[in-house]
Structure formats: C-alpha cells, structure tokens
XYZ file of C-alpha atoms in Angstrom:
418
model
C 94.002 86.124 132.472
C 90.361 86.871 131.619
C 87.890 88.453 134.021
C 84.149 88.877 133.451
C 83.355 92.376 134.752
C 79.713 92.126 133.645
C 77.724 90.203 131.061
C 79.293 91.280 127.761
C 82.233 93.102 129.370
C 85.527 91.189 129.543
C 88.895 92.221 130.941
C 91.914 90.597 129.276
C 95.211 90.933 131.170
C 98.285 89.994 129.139
C 101.381 89.930 131.304
C 104.689 90.485 129.493
C 108.014 92.147 130.314
C 108.746 92.889 126.657
C 107.694 96.549 126.726
C 108.622 99.557 128.852
C 105.043 100.817 128.746
C 101.683 99.375 129.701
C 99.028 99.494 126.980
C 95.336 99.723 127.868
C 92.696 99.343 125.167
C 88.921 99.496 125.343
C 87.022 98.051 122.358
C 83.333 98.991 122.101
C 81.594 96.799 119.513
C 78.152 97.382 118.043
C 76.253 96.323 114.965
C 77.229 98.480 111.981
C 74.322 100.921 111.574
C 74.287 103.754 109.056
C 72.585 106.149 111.466
C 75.218 105.734 114.191
C 78.579 105.704 112.377
C 79.155 109.465 112.239
C 77.839 109.925 115.784
C 80.215 107.289 117.153
C 83.113 108.984 115.371
C 82.160 112.268 117.023
C 81.938 110.485 120.396
C 85.457 109.109 119.941
C 86.723 112.660 119.426
C 84.757 114.035 122.398
C 86.182 111.383 124.735
C 89.685 112.521 123.813
C 88.950 116.228 124.343
C 87.648 116.835 127.861
C 85.360 115.448 130.554
C 83.062 116.672 133.307
C 85.875 116.880 135.880
C 88.459 118.097 133.346
C 86.331 120.530 131.312
C 89.109 122.215 129.321
C 91.684 120.653 127.048
C 94.372 122.164 129.272
C 92.926 120.395 132.339
C 92.591 117.179 130.389
C 96.134 117.182 129.007
C 97.619 118.158 132.372
C 96.400 114.862 133.841
C 98.185 112.965 131.084
C 101.306 115.029 131.708
C 101.132 114.268 135.429
C 100.893 110.573 134.560
C 104.502 110.806 133.339
C 103.484 111.774 129.815
C 100.848 109.092 129.273
C 99.254 109.109 125.815
C 95.559 108.793 125.016
C 94.005 108.228 121.606
C 90.672 107.156 120.172
C 89.722 105.614 116.864
C 86.882 103.971 114.971
C 86.978 101.036 112.577
C 84.804 98.499 110.776
C 85.210 94.740 110.837
C 82.667 93.256 108.478
C 79.213 93.873 109.942
C 80.362 95.476 113.202
C 81.579 98.953 114.152
C 84.301 99.345 116.763
C 85.214 102.394 118.829
C 88.639 102.081 120.428
C 90.105 103.946 123.395
C 93.855 103.490 123.736
C 96.117 104.608 126.595
C 99.821 104.031 127.140
C 101.564 104.696 130.413
C 105.164 104.075 131.434
C 105.934 100.933 133.427
C 105.902 101.745 137.155
C 109.334 100.205 137.715
C 110.928 103.073 135.778
C 109.374 105.854 137.891
C 108.974 106.729 141.563
C 105.166 106.655 141.412
C 104.129 103.110 142.358
C 100.390 103.635 141.873
C 100.824 105.070 138.385
C 98.848 102.366 136.573
C 95.987 102.570 139.073
C 95.809 106.348 138.641
C 95.800 105.949 134.859
C 92.964 103.417 135.014
C 90.929 105.624 137.336
C 91.403 108.515 134.894
C 89.937 106.310 132.163
C 87.057 105.423 134.466
C 86.476 109.127 135.024
C 86.284 110.088 131.351
C 84.087 107.091 130.478
C 81.559 107.432 133.274
C 81.739 111.204 133.705
C 81.922 112.695 130.197
C 81.406 116.423 129.709
C 77.608 116.159 129.996
C 75.059 118.565 131.440
C 71.524 117.305 131.888
C 71.025 114.931 128.983
C 73.409 116.530 126.497
C 77.129 116.783 125.860
C 78.612 120.209 126.581
C 77.227 122.368 123.772
C 80.311 124.445 122.893
C 82.576 121.391 122.909
C 80.145 119.474 120.687
C 79.882 122.333 118.182
C 83.660 122.680 118.048
C 84.220 118.954 117.504
C 81.539 118.854 114.802
C 83.440 121.571 112.936
C 86.739 119.750 113.445
C 85.181 116.600 112.032
C 83.801 118.598 109.097
C 87.339 119.809 108.362
C 88.568 116.207 108.410
C 85.895 115.165 105.919
C 86.734 118.071 103.632
C 90.423 117.154 103.779
C 89.578 113.767 102.265
C 88.499 115.536 99.064
C 92.004 117.034 98.814
C 93.645 113.603 99.122
C 92.657 112.209 95.761
C 93.677 108.626 96.488
C 91.557 108.555 99.649
C 88.706 110.163 97.752
C 88.907 107.599 94.930
C 88.986 104.756 97.484
C 85.807 106.013 99.144
C 84.043 106.404 95.801
C 85.031 102.852 94.825
C 83.664 101.660 98.165
C 80.273 103.107 97.268
C 80.302 101.179 93.983
C 81.513 97.927 95.489
C 78.946 97.380 98.236
C 75.183 96.989 98.021
C 74.688 97.596 101.744
C 74.320 101.268 102.705
C 76.214 100.630 105.937
C 79.124 99.061 104.039
C 79.245 101.952 101.585
C 80.023 104.271 104.496
C 83.628 104.591 105.719
C 84.164 103.728 109.381
C 84.389 107.447 110.254
C 81.042 108.444 108.734
C 80.155 111.276 106.339
C 79.847 115.044 106.287
C 76.148 115.135 105.339
C 75.241 113.660 108.752
C 76.805 116.527 110.689
C 74.016 119.044 110.070
C 71.507 116.768 111.840
C 73.615 116.119 114.945
C 72.644 117.611 118.310
C 74.398 117.468 121.672
C 71.362 115.555 122.998
C 71.527 113.034 120.173
C 75.229 112.428 120.738
C 74.646 111.738 124.428
C 71.802 109.325 123.655
C 74.071 107.270 121.381
C 76.853 107.434 123.983
C 74.551 106.012 126.645
C 73.641 103.174 124.278
C 77.335 102.547 123.594
C 78.278 102.430 127.275
C 75.329 100.250 128.300
C 74.731 98.003 125.264
C 77.995 97.582 123.315
C 79.990 94.422 123.831
C 83.218 95.599 125.475
C 86.638 93.953 125.461
C 89.307 95.572 127.641
C 92.980 94.716 127.236
C 95.844 95.525 129.614
C 99.224 94.441 128.253
C 102.482 94.939 130.104
C 104.489 93.991 133.189
C 101.550 94.311 135.571
C 100.220 92.674 138.733
C 97.112 90.862 137.537
C 95.190 90.934 140.823
C 95.910 94.612 141.308
C 94.578 95.410 137.834
C 91.501 93.250 138.381
C 90.646 95.016 141.643
C 90.855 98.446 139.996
C 88.559 97.402 137.156
C 86.017 96.030 139.599
C 85.420 99.675 140.568
C 84.137 100.327 137.019
C 80.354 100.179 137.186
C 79.595 98.313 133.980
C 76.073 96.918 133.711
C 75.115 93.573 132.200
C 74.057 93.750 128.573
C 72.135 91.447 126.260
C 74.517 90.045 123.660
C 73.054 89.534 120.212
C 74.466 87.053 117.742
C 75.813 88.942 114.747
C 77.260 87.502 111.551
C 80.712 89.071 111.553
C 81.562 88.639 107.883
C 79.854 90.617 105.141
C 78.930 88.418 102.159
C 78.599 90.017 98.739
C 75.402 89.128 96.871
C 75.914 87.312 93.595
C 76.198 89.809 90.769
C 78.155 89.300 87.557
C 77.932 92.907 86.336
C 80.987 95.134 86.800
C 80.005 98.596 88.049
C 81.922 101.511 86.538
C 82.090 105.231 87.270
C 84.319 108.038 85.981
C 84.661 111.454 87.597
C 86.546 114.524 86.343
C 88.463 116.933 88.574
C 91.338 119.363 88.188
C 94.118 116.883 88.908
C 97.404 115.991 87.265
C 97.510 112.280 88.168
C 94.614 109.988 87.318
C 93.491 107.479 89.948
C 92.331 104.042 88.820
C 90.752 101.971 91.587
C 89.356 98.454 91.115
C 87.602 96.069 93.486
C 87.151 92.302 93.439
C 84.856 89.926 95.317
C 86.635 86.985 96.974
C 85.951 84.129 99.361
C 88.986 85.118 101.446
C 87.836 85.640 105.043
C 89.795 85.950 108.251
C 91.124 82.535 109.328
C 88.669 80.691 107.092
C 89.590 78.013 104.527
C 91.015 80.366 101.858
C 92.624 82.833 104.263
C 96.290 81.831 104.023
C 96.258 81.117 100.257
C 94.429 84.438 99.889
C 97.152 86.337 101.732
C 99.654 84.804 99.336
C 97.512 85.706 96.306
C 97.458 89.332 97.442
C 101.206 89.296 98.127
C 101.948 87.935 94.660
C 99.426 90.233 92.989
C 100.164 93.662 94.461
C 100.969 93.453 98.151
C 104.768 93.672 98.026
C 107.605 95.193 96.016
C 108.171 91.909 94.139
C 104.480 91.594 93.187
C 103.220 91.352 89.622
C 101.503 94.735 89.629
C 104.564 96.564 90.930
C 107.182 94.776 88.813
C 105.311 94.360 85.524
C 103.083 97.435 85.384
C 105.089 100.041 87.294
C 108.695 98.978 86.789
C 108.825 97.193 83.441
C 105.987 98.864 81.507
C 106.233 102.241 83.306
C 102.442 102.522 83.222
C 101.869 103.563 86.837
C 103.366 106.069 89.246
C 102.124 103.853 92.064
C 100.165 100.621 92.202
C 99.264 98.117 94.918
C 96.580 95.714 96.103
C 95.040 95.023 99.500
C 92.570 92.691 101.189
C 89.670 93.250 103.543
C 89.210 89.778 105.013
C 86.059 90.764 106.906
C 84.128 91.722 103.765
C 85.849 89.316 101.360
C 87.035 92.168 99.141
C 90.289 92.858 97.307
C 91.197 96.356 96.140
C 93.697 97.739 93.631
C 94.857 101.367 93.696
C 96.912 102.930 90.904
C 98.174 106.397 90.027
C 98.444 106.606 86.239
C 98.256 108.734 83.079
C 94.639 109.082 81.994
C 95.402 108.059 78.396
C 96.722 104.684 79.620
C 93.741 103.798 81.835
C 92.307 101.073 79.604
C 95.739 99.544 79.064
C 96.491 99.493 82.789
C 93.106 97.929 83.564
C 93.731 95.158 81.022
C 97.192 94.485 82.455
C 95.849 94.321 86.022
C 93.275 91.733 84.985
C 95.921 89.805 83.042
C 98.230 89.641 86.065
C 95.374 88.223 88.138
C 94.595 85.702 85.389
C 98.232 84.580 85.386
C 97.981 83.802 89.109
C 94.769 81.864 88.424
C 96.700 79.780 85.897
C 99.623 79.229 88.248
C 101.953 81.442 86.235
C 104.221 82.500 89.069
C 107.598 81.136 90.069
C 108.474 79.101 93.119
C 110.885 81.890 94.052
C 108.039 84.445 94.028
C 105.871 82.106 96.102
C 108.603 81.526 98.677
C 109.463 85.228 98.819
C 105.822 86.065 99.505
C 105.669 83.487 102.285
C 108.875 84.870 103.793
C 107.500 88.432 103.775
C 104.206 87.340 105.357
C 106.105 85.546 108.105
C 108.324 88.575 108.613
C 105.236 90.775 108.992
C 104.016 88.438 111.714
C 107.366 88.428 113.514
C 107.456 92.239 113.417
C 103.946 92.451 114.850
C 105.267 90.697 117.969
C 107.313 93.837 118.648
C 104.176 96.000 118.820
C 101.892 95.941 121.862
C 98.991 97.280 119.787
C 99.458 94.583 117.128
C 99.496 91.856 119.763
C 96.242 93.159 121.239
C 94.618 93.584 117.835
C 95.466 90.011 116.858
C 93.890 88.677 120.024
C 90.849 90.893 119.592
C 90.037 89.920 116.008
C 90.379 86.247 116.925
C 87.814 86.794 119.694
C 85.580 88.674 117.254
C 85.644 85.678 114.940
C 84.999 83.275 117.820
C 88.366 81.597 117.311
C 91.198 80.647 119.691
C 94.240 82.865 119.895
C 96.509 82.661 116.865
C 99.649 80.673 117.693
C 102.800 81.988 116.056
C 104.526 78.688 115.317
C 101.388 77.042 113.938
C 100.654 80.065 111.728
C 104.207 79.942 110.338
C 103.921 76.211 109.643
C 100.539 76.645 107.965
C 101.919 79.407 105.703
C 104.812 77.158 104.679
C 102.383 74.344 103.877
C 100.316 76.345 101.340
C 100.816 74.923 97.851
C 100.972 76.594 94.473
C 97.788 74.764 93.505
C 95.922 76.164 96.535
C 97.017 79.692 95.635
C 95.799 79.295 92.042
C 92.512 77.750 93.188
C 91.891 80.673 95.553
C 92.630 83.179 92.770
C 90.013 81.422 90.634
C 87.366 82.523 93.145
C 88.223 86.217 92.781
C 85.843 88.163 90.549
C 85.950 91.694 89.161
C 83.363 93.858 90.923
C 83.799 97.597 90.312
C 85.963 100.337 88.775
C 86.275 103.994 89.720
C 88.340 106.317 87.552
C 89.217 109.801 88.787
C 90.575 111.716 85.797
C 91.633 115.274 84.985
C 89.604 117.888 83.169
C 90.595 118.931 79.690
C-alpha cells in the first residue's frame, strides 16, 4: 500500500507476518552537495540524541524503554549523485504485548523528534551541538587508526573527479570548525521541507490505522527536481597513483576500476558475477590464487558500487610484494576478460548470489532497502523468482564481455616507514 502524504512524501506500508517486530524507516533524499554532507551527518546524530520535549539522553532513552525496548538508529549514505539520511525504528509487534496502541505511540514519538527537535529560536541546542560535533570529530579521528578504512578513503579521493564524490557519505573533519548551531538548523529545515521522503512501515500492521497516524504528520509539499541518479566517470585513460608512508606493519594496496555496471542496467547481473569470480567470494580468483596459493596477501577482496560504476580491490600485503600483487590482480581480471574461468566457478558464483538474495528475505531492513533503491532508480520492485531466473540465464560470454569494459583507474599504497 502506498499513500501520498504530500507532494514528494510517500508512505509505503508493507504488510507481512514474517517478523516479530515492526520496522519503520524514513529516507530523506537530497542532491549530493559537498557543503551539506558533514552537516547532514551531524543532524543524523542530533536526531538520535534528544529533542525539545525529551531534552536529555535519559529522557529520550526512557521513551524507547517504555515502548517495550524499541530501538532507534540513524545513518547516512550515498547512492550515486544523491545523499540519503535514514531514520530507523523497530518496535515489537503489538500482539506480543499488552499495549495495543504501541505502534501508534512509537510513530507519534517519531513525529515528535522530527517536528520538535531540540531547537531554541533558530538554532539547535548549543551544548548538545557542541558535544555531538566533538563526538563526530572522534569518529573521524578513529578512521585514521583503521588503516584499511583510511586507505579506502584515500583511494576514493584519487578515483573520482567530482569533489562531492571524493567525500565519504559521513563528511570530513575539516568541516567541523565552520559549523554553528544556527547553520545546522538551517540545513535541517531544508531537509525537512525540501528533501524527497520515502517512509516504510513493514510488519504485521493494520494499514488504515498506520495511514491515519501518518496523516497527523504535517509534511508540506515540495518541488521535486529531476536528478541523474548514477554518477558517470569522465573518460580518462591515465591511472592515478599515490603512495603514503606511516608507522604500520601491514601494507595496504587499494585499486579502483571504472565499469559500466550500474544497478539493474544492462550489465548489472553479469557485473555481479564478474565481481564474485574476481574477489567477491571465498572461491574467487583473488582469494584462491593470490592469498591461498601464492601467499601474497593477508587479506584480499573486491567490491562493486553500482551507483557510481566503480569496482574496488582491497589487499593487506607485504610492502616488498606490492608490484607483484598489483600485476597478479590485473592478470586475474584479464583472465576473466578472456573467459578463463570454469563452469563450476561460474555456477558457484551464481549459487552464492542467489543465496545472498534468499538470505536478504529474512531481514526486514534488506527488504525495505531493496524496495527503496528500486524506487530511486525509477524501476518496479525486484521480483525474486525473475531475478533468480535472470541470474541463471547469464552466459559465460556475457560475463567476459562485461569484464572487457572494466578499466584500471587508480592505486593507493599505504606502506610502512623504514
């Protein structure tokens, strides 16, 4: 069931008796803008801290406790050229408790924190804002200590030409010194009044009852702008390279590749198989040939971002073997281009992809996310049986052809000193 709450604000009610909890998700979508990413990350943290009517964390958490231990979380993410702030709440199914208006109370709590944040005048509560800025600063500094995360972010900066794409979805530390409580509130007002909003309620719920509660939310109409969802890399044949030295014991070698593999587009399914064969699973070429047989990597894997058409490889290695590992990675990709992979490996990859899909059916969040990204792409809901049949139909030739449109883009090497 879909309900238009306002222009650009849609309620999606997904009735199922599969789960013992009801999952509620708000998805706030805006154009990916460099100036707003860090601010929106801070807003996501503020929304999960307190509100005008629940000004302390103790007050805030007590409400969740009274809602039979409901959970609340927030997050930010990027999908191609858009930035998404998510608000996620889970509450126990009413049939398992004595409180029969539990879901309504949970929804009204969400209404309260969205429309009555901890704001005074035209600024978020100063002390709360300062505290959350420092917490966010600590999170950014922790990234430096996780060397694989750090290397991934540095590779990201090399891979993309767009300043907005260079930024991680959670922003950067250098922005924090410019942030004010007034500025945060200004961006929040824009988010609440201008973002395209998709709301999902999944569980064993009464649809009309849910609809009536959401009609109390005072969302305004908003002007929806057409945005190209997918980021397209400009043509550039030069491979960008950067090496950095730190006091570390394990060298990190990270590579990126430009592809034409985009979510549910022509090369999508063959592309998933390419990644699975290359480095996505334990039977993949990178894992078996480089880590297991040649013992050249402590860890190695590949991944796809099908909203930017990018494939990444991450490896933990000995610094002295960096050139050798790089050559082997490129050789394994070339072998896939030439169709040098067995039917058994192809079928095993298909089986694992299908198993991933089956497992996602057991997760309420995964079900919602799948529906949401389909809506983002302007596509109908993904049907399980058709997706399985389409995976089975992918040929070896299609996989090789897709691999032939994957091109080396950038390399970041994080090595030890001395």
